PDB file of C-alpha atoms in Angstrom:
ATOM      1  CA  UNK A   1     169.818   0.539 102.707  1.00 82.00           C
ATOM      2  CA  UNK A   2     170.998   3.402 104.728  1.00 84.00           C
ATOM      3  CA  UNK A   3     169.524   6.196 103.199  1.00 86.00           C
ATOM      4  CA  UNK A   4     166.052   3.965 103.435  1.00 90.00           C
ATOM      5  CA  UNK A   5     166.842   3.485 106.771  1.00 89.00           C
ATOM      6  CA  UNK A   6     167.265   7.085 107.395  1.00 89.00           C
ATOM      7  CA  UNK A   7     164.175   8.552 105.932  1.00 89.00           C
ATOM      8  CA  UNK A   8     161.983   6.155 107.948  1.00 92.00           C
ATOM      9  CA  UNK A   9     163.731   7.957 111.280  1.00 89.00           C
ATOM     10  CA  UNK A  10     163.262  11.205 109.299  1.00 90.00           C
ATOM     11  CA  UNK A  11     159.570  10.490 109.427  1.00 92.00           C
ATOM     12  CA  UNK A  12     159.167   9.467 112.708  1.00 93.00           C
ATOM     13  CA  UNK A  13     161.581  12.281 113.855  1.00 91.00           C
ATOM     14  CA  UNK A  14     159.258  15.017 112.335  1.00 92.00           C
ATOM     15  CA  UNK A  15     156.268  13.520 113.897  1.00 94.00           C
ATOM     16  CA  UNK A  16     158.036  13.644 117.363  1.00 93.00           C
ATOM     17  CA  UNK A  17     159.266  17.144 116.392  1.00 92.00           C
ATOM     18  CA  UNK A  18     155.940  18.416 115.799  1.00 94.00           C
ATOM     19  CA  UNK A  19     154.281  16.517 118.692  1.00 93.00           C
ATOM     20  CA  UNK A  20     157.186  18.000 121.179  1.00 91.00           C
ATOM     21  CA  UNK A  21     156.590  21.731 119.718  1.00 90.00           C
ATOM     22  CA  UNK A  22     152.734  21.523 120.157  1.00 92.00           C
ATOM     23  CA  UNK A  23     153.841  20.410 123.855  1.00 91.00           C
ATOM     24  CA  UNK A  24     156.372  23.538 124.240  1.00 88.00           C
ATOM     25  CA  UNK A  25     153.862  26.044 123.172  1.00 87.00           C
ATOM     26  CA  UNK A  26     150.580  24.649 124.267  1.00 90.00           C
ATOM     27  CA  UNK A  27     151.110  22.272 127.440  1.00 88.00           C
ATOM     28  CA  UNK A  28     151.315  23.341 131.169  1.00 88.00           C
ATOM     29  CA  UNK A  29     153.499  20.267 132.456  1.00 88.00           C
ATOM     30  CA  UNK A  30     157.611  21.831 133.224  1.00 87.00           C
ATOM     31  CA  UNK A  31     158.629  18.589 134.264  1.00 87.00           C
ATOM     32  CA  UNK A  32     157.668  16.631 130.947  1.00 90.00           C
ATOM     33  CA  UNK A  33     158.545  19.939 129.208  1.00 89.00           C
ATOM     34  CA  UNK A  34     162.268  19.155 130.684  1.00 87.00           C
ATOM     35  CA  UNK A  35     162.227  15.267 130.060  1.00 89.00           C
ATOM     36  CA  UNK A  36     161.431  16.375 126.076  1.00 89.00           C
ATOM     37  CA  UNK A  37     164.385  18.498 125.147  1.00 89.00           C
ATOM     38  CA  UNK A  38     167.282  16.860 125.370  1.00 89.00           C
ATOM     39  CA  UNK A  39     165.506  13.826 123.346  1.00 92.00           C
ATOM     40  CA  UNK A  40     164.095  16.563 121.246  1.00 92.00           C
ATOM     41  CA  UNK A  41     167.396  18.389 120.336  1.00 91.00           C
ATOM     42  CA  UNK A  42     168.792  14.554 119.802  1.00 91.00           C
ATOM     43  CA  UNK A  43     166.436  13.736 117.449  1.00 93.00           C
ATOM     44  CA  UNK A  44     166.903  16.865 115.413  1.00 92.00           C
ATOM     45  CA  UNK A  45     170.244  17.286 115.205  1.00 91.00           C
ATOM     46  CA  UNK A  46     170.186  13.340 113.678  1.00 91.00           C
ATOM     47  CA  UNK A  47     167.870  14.669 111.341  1.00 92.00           C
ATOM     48  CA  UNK A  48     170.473  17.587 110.427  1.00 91.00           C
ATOM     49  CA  UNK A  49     174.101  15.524 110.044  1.00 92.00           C
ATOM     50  CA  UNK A  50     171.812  12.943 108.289  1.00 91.00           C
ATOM     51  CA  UNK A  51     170.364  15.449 105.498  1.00 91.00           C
ATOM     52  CA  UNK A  52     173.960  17.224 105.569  1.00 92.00           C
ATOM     53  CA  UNK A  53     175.944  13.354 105.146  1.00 91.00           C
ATOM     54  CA  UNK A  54     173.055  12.440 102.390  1.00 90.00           C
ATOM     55  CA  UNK A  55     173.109  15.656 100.687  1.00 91.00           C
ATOM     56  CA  UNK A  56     176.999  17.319 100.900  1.00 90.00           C
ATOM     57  CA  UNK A  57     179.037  14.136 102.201  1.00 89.00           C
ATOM     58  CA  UNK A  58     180.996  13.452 105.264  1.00 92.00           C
ATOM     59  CA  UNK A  59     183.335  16.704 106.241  1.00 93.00           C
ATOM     60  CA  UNK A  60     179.728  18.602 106.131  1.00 91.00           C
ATOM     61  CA  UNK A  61     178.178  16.277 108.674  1.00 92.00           C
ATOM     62  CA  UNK A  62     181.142  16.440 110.488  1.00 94.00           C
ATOM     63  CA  UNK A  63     180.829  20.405 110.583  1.00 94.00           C
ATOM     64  CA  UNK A  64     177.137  20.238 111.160  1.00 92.00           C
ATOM     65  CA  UNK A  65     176.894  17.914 114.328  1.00 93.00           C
ATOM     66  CA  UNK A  66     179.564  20.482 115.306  1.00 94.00           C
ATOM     67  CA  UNK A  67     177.251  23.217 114.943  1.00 92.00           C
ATOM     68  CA  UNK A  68     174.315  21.190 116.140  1.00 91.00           C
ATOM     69  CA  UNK A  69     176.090  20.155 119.143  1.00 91.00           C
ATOM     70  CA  UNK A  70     177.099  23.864 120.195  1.00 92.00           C
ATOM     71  CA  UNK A  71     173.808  25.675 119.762  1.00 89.00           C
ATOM     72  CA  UNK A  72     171.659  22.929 121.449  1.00 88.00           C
ATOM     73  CA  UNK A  73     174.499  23.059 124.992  1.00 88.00           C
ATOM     74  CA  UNK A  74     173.624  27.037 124.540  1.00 85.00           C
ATOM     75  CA  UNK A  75     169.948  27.110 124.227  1.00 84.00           C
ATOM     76  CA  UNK A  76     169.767  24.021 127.142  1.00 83.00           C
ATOM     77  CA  UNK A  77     171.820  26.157 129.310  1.00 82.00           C
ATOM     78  CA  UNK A  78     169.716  29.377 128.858  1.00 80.00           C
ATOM     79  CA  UNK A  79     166.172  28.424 128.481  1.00 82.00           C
ATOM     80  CA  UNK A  80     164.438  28.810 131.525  1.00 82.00           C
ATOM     81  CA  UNK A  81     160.871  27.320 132.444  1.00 84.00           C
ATOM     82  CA  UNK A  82     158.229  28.510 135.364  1.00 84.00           C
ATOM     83  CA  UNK A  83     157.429  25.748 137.875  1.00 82.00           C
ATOM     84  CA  UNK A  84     154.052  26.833 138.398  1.00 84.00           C
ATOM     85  CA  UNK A  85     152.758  27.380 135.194  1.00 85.00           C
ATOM     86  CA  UNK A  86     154.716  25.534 132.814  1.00 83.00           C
ATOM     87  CA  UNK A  87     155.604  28.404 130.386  1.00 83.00           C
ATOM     88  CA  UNK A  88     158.349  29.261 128.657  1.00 82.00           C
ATOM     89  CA  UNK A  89     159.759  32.789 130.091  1.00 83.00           C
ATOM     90  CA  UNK A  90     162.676  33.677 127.570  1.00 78.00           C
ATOM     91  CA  UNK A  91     162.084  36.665 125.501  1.00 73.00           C
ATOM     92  CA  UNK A  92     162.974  36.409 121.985  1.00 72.00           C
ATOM     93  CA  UNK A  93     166.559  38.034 122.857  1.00 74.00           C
ATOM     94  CA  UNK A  94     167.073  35.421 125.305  1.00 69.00           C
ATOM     95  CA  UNK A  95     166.739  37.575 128.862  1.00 76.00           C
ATOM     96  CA  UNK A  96     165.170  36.160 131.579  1.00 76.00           C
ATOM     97  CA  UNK A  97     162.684  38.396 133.657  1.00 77.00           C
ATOM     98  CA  UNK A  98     162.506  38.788 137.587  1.00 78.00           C
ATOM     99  CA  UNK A  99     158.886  36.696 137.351  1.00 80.00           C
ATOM    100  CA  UNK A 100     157.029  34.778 134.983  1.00 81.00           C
ATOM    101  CA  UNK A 101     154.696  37.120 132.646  1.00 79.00           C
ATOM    102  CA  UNK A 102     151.983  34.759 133.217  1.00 78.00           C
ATOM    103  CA  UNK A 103     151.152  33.846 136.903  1.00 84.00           C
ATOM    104  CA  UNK A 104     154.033  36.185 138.395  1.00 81.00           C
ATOM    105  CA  UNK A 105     155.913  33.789 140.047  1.00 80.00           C
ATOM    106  CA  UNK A 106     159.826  33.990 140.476  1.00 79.00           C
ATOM    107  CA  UNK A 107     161.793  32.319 137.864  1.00 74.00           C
ATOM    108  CA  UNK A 108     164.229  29.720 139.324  1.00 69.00           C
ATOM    109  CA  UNK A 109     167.807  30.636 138.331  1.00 66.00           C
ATOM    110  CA  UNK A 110     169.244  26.883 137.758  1.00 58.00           C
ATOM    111  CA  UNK A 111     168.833  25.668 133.637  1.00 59.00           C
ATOM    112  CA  UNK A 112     166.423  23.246 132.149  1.00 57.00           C
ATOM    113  CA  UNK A 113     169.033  20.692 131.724  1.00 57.00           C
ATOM    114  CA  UNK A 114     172.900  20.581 133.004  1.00 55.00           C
ATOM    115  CA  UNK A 115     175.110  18.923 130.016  1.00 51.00           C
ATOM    116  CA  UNK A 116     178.400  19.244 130.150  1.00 50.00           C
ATOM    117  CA  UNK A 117     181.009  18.357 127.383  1.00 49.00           C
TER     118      UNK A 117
END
């Protein structure tokens, strides 16, 4: 019952996934790009402890919403979004420039979302 239970919210979760990537990449709105990721990194990580507790058994979920945990706190504290335009400004090493590639305005300094543990 639980492992039928958990591929239904593995379905759903993939179509949100996908729906809330489109959004990062394509759409313009910062604000609903900043209401989507903490939901976003929610839903995944469920998706990961459940395939890890399905597949390997408890101590690997354990470890894995661990893991999960940490490198969603980092990439919510570093990303960085342009009011203006909506985009996206990290490089691919994770440094934020002076102004937004795009439209050229200034990048605000705060993060996306503030979560603290």
């Amino acid at each position: 019952m639980l492992l039928q239970l958990f591929l239904i919210f593995k379905g759903i979760g993939i179509l949100f996934s996908i729906g809330c990537l489109v959004l990062f990449f394509i759409g313009k709105d910062a604000t609903l790009k900043r209401k989507l990721l903490l939901p976003f990194f929610a839903v995944n990580g469920v998706q990961m402890v459940g395939i890890a507790y399905f597949s390997q058994g408890v101590i690997a979920a354990l470890l894995v919403t661990a893991f999960a945990v940490f490198v969603s706190q980092l990439f919510l504290r570093n990303l960085k979004i342009c009011d203006p335009c909506g985009r996206i400004v990290n490089d691919y090493h994770g440094n934020v420039p002076e102004s937004c590639p795009s439209c050229h305005a200034s990048v605000p300094n705060a993060s996306v979302v503030s979560v603290s543990l």
